[in-house]
Amino acid sequence: MPRSTPTGAPGARLAHALDVASRTVLAAVGGYVAAALTAAGFARWLPIPRVEAVMTGMLVSFAVYAVVAIFAFAVARASRVWFWTSVYCAPLGLALYLSMHGGGA
Amino acid sequence: MNGGLRQSMAWLHTWVGLLLGWLLFLVFVTGTASYFQDEITRWMQPEVHGQHNIDAGAEGAVAYMQKHAADAEQWSIELPSERAVATTAFWKEKGETFAQWRDHAFLVDGDGKKVDARDTLGGWRLYRMHFDLYYLPVLWARWAVGLAAMFMLVAIISGVITHKKIFTDFFTLRFGKGQRSWLDGHNLTAVLALPFHFMITYTGLVTLAAQYMPWGVTAAYENRAAYYADAFGADEAPKRSGTNAPMAPIADMLKQARETWHGAEPGYIFVPIPGDAHGVVKIIRATGAGMDTRGETLTFDAATGVMHARPPARGGARETESVMVGLHAGRFAPLLLRWFYFLCGLAGTAMVGTGLVLWTSKRRLQLPDPERPYFGFRLVERMNIATIAGLPFGIACYFMANRLLPFDVAQRPNWEANWLFIGWGVLCVVAIVRPVKRAWVETLSVAAAGFFAVPVVDMMTTDRGLFTSLWNGDLVYASFDLMMLALAGLLGFCAWKVHNRKEVVRVRRKKEAVA
């Protein structure tokens, strides 16, 4: 990410703006989703009393959020962070959904 | 992303810091003041005299409510912490909500007598502003503050990554060098208290985790009530029997509670359905009695004073959460540690303030035309003045309002808070309409004068002025007034520094033009 808005062709400036916007959404929304799914996963599957598992997930979730937010801006290509965040969130979300609504649980 | 990790982190640190910086400044100022909220409350209730005596306070409150609120639905008694004198008690009538608690609130002093004191929320109001802000729905405010805390966490991490020479930078403080000095000051206050900043941010998020991160509850519980019952032990509310029974002596129950807790003091007493034969008395351990802030609740039979079985001990995760919240609020801290907390909070306030100023001082040198900065630059410049000088002045007005408002004016606590924002608003206007440098000097001078006026007003309106307090050895009052003078001196010094500053920008540009 350039340190300041590049002066140059309008195309380059637009690309830069889109890059920043994409990373910002990823950090704010993607980070929160990853944190929330982590909290839910801990709550559901940690083999300790339920109330303890919920609390553990809560305590850990903020670290997950911060890590995703940092990565969103640290990695050279935004698309790569999108990919890895999806790889983390999608299976976890699906497993949670099935475990809660799939009749099994 | 070109430019590598450190550059991208510097960019992130700059923008995350700027966008939430003004809100973080308010959170830091009010949070720092909250470490002395009990002392502030004492100063704002000059009618309350006497010594700290929990039993006398509890007995006095119960006696008063037996007389005046025998048919109430619930009595609540907040006992004074170790550093406080007054007991605050209130009752709830049938059909009322707890939001109306101020309607039936009263104070009891250390001798157990009801005091006719001015109505104020004292330091507690500043503590609530720290996460509830003001004039906003509480939920929104807490989301805003949570977002700021999350940004702060990201800013701390990215700030550490940005600094490869963090230790050499730490031992460098160059005064009078314009942008370099701001950067040095920012690094110094950040690194000096870095463990504190990291701890306070993370634990701050944990204090409101139930609102920010409820998804574990959604995943593992059928509803929130079931989770709360598990986590904090919500037992069945007692049902009315219809027969009356007088309440056993409260002092006796307090004694049992202390014995159960190996000497730790009680903090709250709740009496649902007072006077009924099925009634209970709930005594909660004081939040400051241990590092784990969530004290245990003991339940007694109101009529007999017999203690029920203790609730099961908390598990590791809940105990961790309780300690994290306790570390954040610092209620357990004895005086020396409390001052450390306070100084770390001041360092955090200075870190945010210098960071905000740094943003403009860094960009001023790169302005295409320093006479006519672009809109964004002007906006940040004005916001900085309005926040950094305006908010402290608002707090000085809050203290003055406590002394100057008529004794029994309606809505007194709200008017005290309104004056905080009126004072702040006035300086916002000054910050917008005056030339930048003049605006800095004038707002900082007004803020200094405001804090200087607090002890003066105190002396003129009460019999507990600075000299009297020093003479009587009343350390809380004397320290409060001296702290006001210290803040006045600090702000005055800043105003004087800005006033004497040379126009660094011009000189540099001339040099560049020659070169």
Coordinates of C-alpha atoms in Angstrom, one line a residue, chain B residues 66 244-248 275-276 302-304:
Chain B
Q66 CA -38.3 1.1 57.0
N244 CA -45.2 -9.4 57.2
A245 CA -42.1 -10.2 59.1
P246 CA -39.6 -7.7 60.5
M247 CA -36.1 -7.8 59.1
A248 CA -33.3 -9.3 61.2
G275 CA -40.9 -6.6 55.1
D276 CA -42.4 -9.8 53.7
A302 CA -34.5 -11.4 55.7
A303 CA -36.6 -12.5 58.7
T304 CA -34.1 -14.8 60.4

